[in-house]
Amino acid sequence: MSSANKNLSEFSTAGLPDVSQKRFAIIVAEWNTEVTEVLFEGAYKTLIENGVKAENIVRANVPGSYELSFGSQVFAQKADIDAVIAIGCVIQGETKHNDYINHAVAQGLTNVSLKYNKPVIFGVLTPNNQQQALDRAGGVHGNKGDEAAITAIKMLAF
Ligand code: RBF
């Protein structure tokens, strides 16, 4: 595979806007916490490194990725939240549950973003197995949580 050893989290941080007064909500799914906690840490650290104040980051957990849409909506509708980052990991199983959850969350987060006119970032891994997830949560492919944070910051300048 062409992406076998590639850090997929390479991105440009040039020209990022001033986010020192911006407030972020990070919603974290509690399934596959060995993955989602690493994604959260990456997102949190990246926000801080790029000028976000710790007191301007709120975190809330939801039971599973399916609940990320509702959880994101609760925060997106708040006047003092500028962007939401939704973090989850849905690993493919023997049944098609992952397809249903992934599609529902992707659509749900899109709906919330458009309804509240705020960035709502899809920080959900959709791997075929746990190793693929770990590769993207601080492994050989970097940390998709970092990427989600940079995406949120960039979209605030849009
Ligand atoms: N939630 C996740 O975040 N990741 C998963 O890999 C995941 N797998 C699930 C597999 C099955 C068969 C079911 C029924 C649920 C799964 N969930 C998973 C939980 C789901 O996102 C949601 O919390 C529950 O379906 C309750 O609405």
PDB file of C-alpha atoms and ligand atoms in Angstrom:
ATOM      1  CA  MET A   1       0.000   0.000   0.000  1.00  0.00           C
ATOM      2  CA  SER A   2       1.302   3.424  -0.852  1.00  0.00           C
ATOM      3  CA  SER A   3       0.482   4.760   2.620  1.00  0.00           C
ATOM      4  CA  ALA A   4       2.177   1.897   4.461  1.00  0.00           C
ATOM      5  CA  ASN A   5       4.917   3.939   6.125  1.00  0.00           C
ATOM      6  CA  LYS A   6       3.692   7.426   5.511  1.00  0.00           C
ATOM      7  CA  ASN A   7       2.888   9.831   8.291  1.00  0.00           C
ATOM      8  CA  LEU A   8      -0.552  10.841   7.124  1.00  0.00           C
ATOM      9  CA  SER A   9      -0.715  13.680   9.621  1.00  0.00           C
ATOM     10  CA  GLU A  10       1.670  15.982   7.774  1.00  0.00           C
ATOM     11  CA  PHE A  11       0.032  19.338   7.326  1.00  0.00           C
ATOM     12  CA  SER A  12       0.961  22.964   7.004  1.00  0.00           C
ATOM     13  CA  THR A  13       0.559  25.218  10.021  1.00  0.00           C
ATOM     14  CA  ALA A  14       1.671  28.310   8.108  1.00  0.00           C
ATOM     15  CA  GLY A  15      -0.589  31.324   8.366  1.00  0.00           C
ATOM     16  CA  LEU A  16      -2.892  30.022  11.071  1.00  0.00           C
ATOM     17  CA  PRO A  17      -5.245  32.637  12.519  1.00  0.00           C
ATOM     18  CA  ASP A  18      -5.053  34.085  16.032  1.00  0.00           C
ATOM     19  CA  VAL A  19      -7.140  31.750  18.181  1.00  0.00           C
ATOM     20  CA  SER A  20      -6.177  33.133  21.572  1.00  0.00           C
ATOM     21  CA  GLN A  21      -9.778  34.248  22.179  1.00  0.00           C
ATOM     22  CA  LYS A  22     -11.505  31.235  20.553  1.00  0.00           C
ATOM     23  CA  ARG A  23     -13.300  28.526  22.503  1.00  0.00           C
ATOM     24  CA  PHE A  24     -13.321  24.874  21.496  1.00  0.00           C
ATOM     25  CA  ALA A  25     -15.357  21.865  22.574  1.00  0.00           C
ATOM     26  CA  ILE A  26     -13.839  18.416  22.156  1.00  0.00           C
ATOM     27  CA  ILE A  27     -16.381  15.589  22.270  1.00  0.00           C
ATOM     28  CA  VAL A  28     -14.851  12.158  22.883  1.00  0.00           C
ATOM     29  CA  ALA A  29     -16.479   8.758  22.370  1.00  0.00           C
ATOM     30  CA  GLU A  30     -15.816   6.195  25.101  1.00  0.00           C
ATOM     31  CA  TRP A  31     -15.547   3.172  22.814  1.00  0.00           C
ATOM     32  CA  ASN A  32     -11.948   2.137  21.975  1.00  0.00           C
ATOM     33  CA  THR A  33     -10.515   4.506  24.560  1.00  0.00           C
ATOM     34  CA  GLU A  34      -6.954   3.299  23.907  1.00  0.00           C
ATOM     35  CA  VAL A  35      -7.364   5.064  20.584  1.00  0.00           C
ATOM     36  CA  THR A  36      -9.713   7.945  21.385  1.00  0.00           C
ATOM     37  CA  GLU A  37      -7.668   9.130  24.384  1.00  0.00           C
ATOM     38  CA  VAL A  38      -4.581   9.426  22.181  1.00  0.00           C
ATOM     39  CA  LEU A  39      -6.591  11.321  19.579  1.00  0.00           C
ATOM     40  CA  PHE A  40      -7.892  13.626  22.310  1.00  0.00           C
ATOM     41  CA  GLU A  41      -4.406  14.250  23.710  1.00  0.00           C
ATOM     42  CA  GLY A  42      -3.139  15.069  20.220  1.00  0.00           C
ATOM     43  CA  ALA A  43      -5.991  17.474  19.547  1.00  0.00           C
ATOM     44  CA  TYR A  44      -5.658  19.163  22.946  1.00  0.00           C
ATOM     45  CA  LYS A  45      -1.877  19.523  22.705  1.00  0.00           C
ATOM     46  CA  THR A  46      -2.089  20.891  19.167  1.00  0.00           C
ATOM     47  CA  LEU A  47      -4.677  23.495  20.138  1.00  0.00           C
ATOM     48  CA  ILE A  48      -2.479  24.656  23.021  1.00  0.00           C
ATOM     49  CA  GLU A  49       0.655  24.723  20.854  1.00  0.00           C
ATOM     50  CA  ASN A  50      -1.143  26.944  18.381  1.00  0.00           C
ATOM     51  CA  GLY A  51      -2.279  29.592  20.856  1.00  0.00           C
ATOM     52  CA  VAL A  52      -5.524  28.319  22.368  1.00  0.00           C
ATOM     53  CA  LYS A  53      -5.836  28.947  26.115  1.00  0.00           C
ATOM     54  CA  ALA A  54      -6.431  25.881  28.285  1.00  0.00           C
ATOM     55  CA  GLU A  55      -9.445  27.538  29.900  1.00  0.00           C
ATOM     56  CA  ASN A  56     -10.958  27.897  26.424  1.00  0.00           C
ATOM     57  CA  ILE A  57     -11.074  24.148  25.791  1.00  0.00           C
ATOM     58  CA  VAL A  58     -13.952  22.108  27.177  1.00  0.00           C
ATOM     59  CA  ARG A  59     -14.200  18.338  26.954  1.00  0.00           C
ATOM     60  CA  ALA A  60     -17.283  16.141  27.119  1.00  0.00           C
ATOM     61  CA  ASN A  61     -17.559  12.381  26.760  1.00  0.00           C
ATOM     62  CA  VAL A  62     -20.309  10.459  24.978  1.00  0.00           C
ATOM     63  CA  PRO A  63     -20.823   6.682  25.232  1.00  0.00           C
ATOM     64  CA  GLY A  64     -20.068   5.849  21.589  1.00  0.00           C
ATOM     65  CA  SER A  65     -19.380   7.455  18.248  1.00  0.00           C
ATOM     66  CA  TYR A  66     -23.041   7.356  17.295  1.00  0.00           C
ATOM     67  CA  GLU A  67     -23.673   9.868  20.097  1.00  0.00           C
ATOM     68  CA  LEU A  68     -21.074  12.328  18.743  1.00  0.00           C
ATOM     69  CA  SER A  69     -23.682  14.124  16.636  1.00  0.00           C
ATOM     70  CA  PHE A  70     -25.928  14.912  19.574  1.00  0.00           C
ATOM     71  CA  GLY A  71     -22.988  15.731  21.815  1.00  0.00           C
ATOM     72  CA  SER A  72     -21.577  18.079  19.192  1.00  0.00           C
ATOM     73  CA  GLN A  73     -24.923  19.783  18.730  1.00  0.00           C
ATOM     74  CA  VAL A  74     -25.252  20.497  22.443  1.00  0.00           C
ATOM     75  CA  PHE A  75     -21.982  22.430  22.302  1.00  0.00           C
ATOM     76  CA  ALA A  76     -22.299  23.922  18.817  1.00  0.00           C
ATOM     77  CA  GLN A  77     -25.495  25.661  19.855  1.00  0.00           C
ATOM     78  CA  LYS A  78     -23.729  27.473  22.706  1.00  0.00           C
ATOM     79  CA  ALA A  79     -22.933  31.096  21.861  1.00  0.00           C
ATOM     80  CA  ASP A  80     -19.524  30.900  23.561  1.00  0.00           C
ATOM     81  CA  ILE A  81     -18.267  27.896  21.572  1.00  0.00           C
ATOM     82  CA  ASP A  82     -16.544  28.685  18.267  1.00  0.00           C
ATOM     83  CA  ALA A  83     -15.688  25.190  17.020  1.00  0.00           C
ATOM     84  CA  VAL A  84     -16.332  21.565  17.914  1.00  0.00           C
ATOM     85  CA  ILE A  85     -14.017  18.599  17.427  1.00  0.00           C
ATOM     86  CA  ALA A  86     -15.699  15.182  17.496  1.00  0.00           C
ATOM     87  CA  ILE A  87     -13.407  12.262  18.306  1.00  0.00           C
ATOM     88  CA  GLY A  88     -14.226   8.590  17.930  1.00  0.00           C
ATOM     89  CA  CYS A  89     -13.010   5.270  16.595  1.00  0.00           C
ATOM     90  CA  VAL A  90     -15.355   2.800  14.922  1.00  0.00           C
ATOM     91  CA  ILE A  91     -13.596  -0.472  14.166  1.00  0.00           C
ATOM     92  CA  GLN A  92     -15.022  -2.761  11.511  1.00  0.00           C
ATOM     93  CA  GLY A  93     -16.562  -5.900  12.975  1.00  0.00           C
ATOM     94  CA  GLU A  94     -18.206  -9.018  11.619  1.00  0.00           C
ATOM     95  CA  THR A  95     -21.433  -7.157  10.970  1.00  0.00           C
ATOM     96  CA  LYS A  96     -22.119  -3.895   9.203  1.00  0.00           C
ATOM     97  CA  HIS A  97     -22.652  -1.829  12.329  1.00  0.00           C
ATOM     98  CA  ASN A  98     -19.613   0.259  11.508  1.00  0.00           C
ATOM     99  CA  ASP A  99     -21.073   1.347   8.175  1.00  0.00           C
ATOM    100  CA  TYR A 100     -24.281   2.494   9.814  1.00  0.00           C
ATOM    101  CA  ILE A 101     -22.502   4.314  12.628  1.00  0.00           C
ATOM    102  CA  ASN A 102     -19.922   5.956  10.364  1.00  0.00           C
ATOM    103  CA  HIS A 103     -22.465   7.217   7.871  1.00  0.00           C
ATOM    104  CA  ALA A 104     -24.777   8.455  10.612  1.00  0.00           C
ATOM    105  CA  VAL A 105     -21.981  10.332  12.377  1.00  0.00           C
ATOM    106  CA  ALA A 106     -20.592  11.855   9.192  1.00  0.00           C
ATOM    107  CA  GLN A 107     -24.049  13.065   8.208  1.00  0.00           C
ATOM    108  CA  GLY A 108     -24.914  14.129  11.743  1.00  0.00           C
ATOM    109  CA  LEU A 109     -21.768  16.217  12.193  1.00  0.00           C
ATOM    110  CA  THR A 110     -22.294  17.827   8.788  1.00  0.00           C
ATOM    111  CA  ASN A 111     -25.838  18.735   9.759  1.00  0.00           C
ATOM    112  CA  VAL A 112     -24.732  20.288  13.047  1.00  0.00           C
ATOM    113  CA  SER A 113     -22.001  22.293  11.335  1.00  0.00           C
ATOM    114  CA  LEU A 114     -24.365  23.676   8.715  1.00  0.00           C
ATOM    115  CA  LYS A 115     -27.193  24.302  11.176  1.00  0.00           C
ATOM    116  CA  TYR A 116     -25.043  26.336  13.576  1.00  0.00           C
ATOM    117  CA  ASN A 117     -22.653  27.749  10.965  1.00  0.00           C
ATOM    118  CA  LYS A 118     -19.613  26.614  12.963  1.00  0.00           C
ATOM    119  CA  PRO A 119     -16.771  24.213  12.232  1.00  0.00           C
ATOM    120  CA  VAL A 120     -17.605  20.716  13.496  1.00  0.00           C
ATOM    121  CA  ILE A 121     -14.616  18.525  12.790  1.00  0.00           C
ATOM    122  CA  PHE A 122     -14.838  14.804  11.924  1.00  0.00           C
ATOM    123  CA  GLY A 123     -12.102  13.312  14.080  1.00  0.00           C
ATOM    124  CA  VAL A 124     -13.452   9.795  13.768  1.00  0.00           C
ATOM    125  CA  LEU A 125     -11.233   6.911  12.724  1.00  0.00           C
ATOM    126  CA  THR A 126     -12.985   4.249  10.627  1.00  0.00           C
ATOM    127  CA  PRO A 127     -10.359   1.482  10.453  1.00  0.00           C
ATOM    128  CA  ASN A 128     -10.690  -2.137   9.382  1.00  0.00           C
ATOM    129  CA  ASN A 129      -8.874  -3.297  12.522  1.00  0.00           C
ATOM    130  CA  GLN A 130      -7.308  -2.030  15.721  1.00  0.00           C
ATOM    131  CA  GLN A 131      -3.782  -1.888  14.289  1.00  0.00           C
ATOM    132  CA  GLN A 132      -4.903   0.530  11.596  1.00  0.00           C
ATOM    133  CA  ALA A 133      -6.438   2.651  14.344  1.00  0.00           C
ATOM    134  CA  LEU A 134      -3.273   2.624  16.463  1.00  0.00           C
ATOM    135  CA  ASP A 135      -1.200   3.519  13.390  1.00  0.00           C
ATOM    136  CA  ARG A 136      -3.253   6.728  13.153  1.00  0.00           C
ATOM    137  CA  ALA A 137      -3.356   7.477  16.881  1.00  0.00           C
ATOM    138  CA  GLY A 138       0.280   8.260  17.573  1.00  0.00           C
ATOM    139  CA  GLY A 139       1.664   5.464  15.383  1.00  0.00           C
ATOM    140  CA  VAL A 140       3.378   5.300  12.010  1.00  0.00           C
ATOM    141  CA  HIS A 141       0.702   7.401  10.352  1.00  0.00           C
ATOM    142  CA  GLY A 142       0.848  10.179  12.947  1.00  0.00           C
ATOM    143  CA  ASN A 143      -2.031  11.347  15.079  1.00  0.00           C
ATOM    144  CA  LYS A 144      -5.327  12.242  13.456  1.00  0.00           C
ATOM    145  CA  GLY A 145      -6.214  14.186  16.605  1.00  0.00           C
ATOM    146  CA  ASP A 146      -3.486  16.729  15.747  1.00  0.00           C
ATOM    147  CA  GLU A 147      -4.931  17.037  12.287  1.00  0.00           C
ATOM    148  CA  ALA A 148      -8.461  17.562  13.604  1.00  0.00           C
ATOM    149  CA  ALA A 149      -7.254  20.436  15.789  1.00  0.00           C
ATOM    150  CA  ILE A 150      -5.445  22.167  12.923  1.00  0.00           C
ATOM    151  CA  THR A 151      -8.512  21.725  10.738  1.00  0.00           C
ATOM    152  CA  ALA A 152     -10.696  23.392  13.364  1.00  0.00           C
ATOM    153  CA  ILE A 153      -8.290  26.331  13.636  1.00  0.00           C
ATOM    154  CA  LYS A 154      -8.070  26.729   9.866  1.00  0.00           C
ATOM    155  CA  MET A 155     -11.836  26.666   9.469  1.00  0.00           C
ATOM    156  CA  LEU A 156     -12.221  29.468  12.015  1.00  0.00           C
ATOM    157  CA  ALA A 157     -10.381  31.684   9.549  1.00  0.00           C
ATOM    158  CA  PHE A 158     -12.666  30.715   6.698  1.00  0.00           C
TER     159      PHE A 158
HETATM  160  N1  RBF B   1     -19.030   2.896  19.079  1.00  0.00           N
HETATM  161  C1  RBF B   1     -17.790   3.316  18.751  1.00  0.00           C
HETATM  162  O1  RBF B   1     -17.448   4.472  19.001  1.00  0.00           O
HETATM  163  N2  RBF B   1     -16.904   2.451  18.147  1.00  0.00           N
HETATM  164  C2  RBF B   1     -17.227   1.169  17.820  1.00  0.00           C
HETATM  165  O2  RBF B   1     -16.361   0.461  17.286  1.00  0.00           O
HETATM  166  C3  RBF B   1     -18.537   0.723  18.117  1.00  0.00           C
HETATM  167  N3  RBF B   1     -18.908  -0.539  17.809  1.00  0.00           N
HETATM  168  C4  RBF B   1     -20.197  -0.916  18.041  1.00  0.00           C
HETATM  169  C5  RBF B   1     -20.628  -2.195  17.630  1.00  0.00           C
HETATM  170  C6  RBF B   1     -21.944  -2.575  17.826  1.00  0.00           C
HETATM  171  C7  RBF B   1     -22.383  -3.921  17.336  1.00  0.00           C
HETATM  172  C8  RBF B   1     -22.852  -1.675  18.457  1.00  0.00           C
HETATM  173  C9  RBF B   1     -24.296  -2.060  18.665  1.00  0.00           C
HETATM  174  C10 RBF B   1     -22.429  -0.443  18.879  1.00  0.00           C
HETATM  175  C11 RBF B   1     -21.114  -0.045  18.681  1.00  0.00           C
HETATM  176  N4  RBF B   1     -20.676   1.225  19.105  1.00  0.00           N
HETATM  177  C12 RBF B   1     -19.421   1.632  18.777  1.00  0.00           C
HETATM  178  C13 RBF B   1     -21.515   2.076  19.956  1.00  0.00           C
HETATM  179  C14 RBF B   1     -22.357   3.077  19.194  1.00  0.00           C
HETATM  180  O3  RBF B   1     -21.559   4.156  18.717  1.00  0.00           O
HETATM  181  C15 RBF B   1     -23.470   3.662  20.126  1.00  0.00           C
HETATM  182  O4  RBF B   1     -22.852   4.153  21.309  1.00  0.00           O
HETATM  183  C16 RBF B   1     -24.503   2.609  20.534  1.00  0.00           C
HETATM  184  O5  RBF B   1     -25.015   1.973  19.384  1.00  0.00           O
HETATM  185  C17 RBF B   1     -25.675   3.279  21.316  1.00  0.00           C
HETATM  186  O6  RBF B   1     -26.321   4.258  20.500  1.00  0.00           O
END
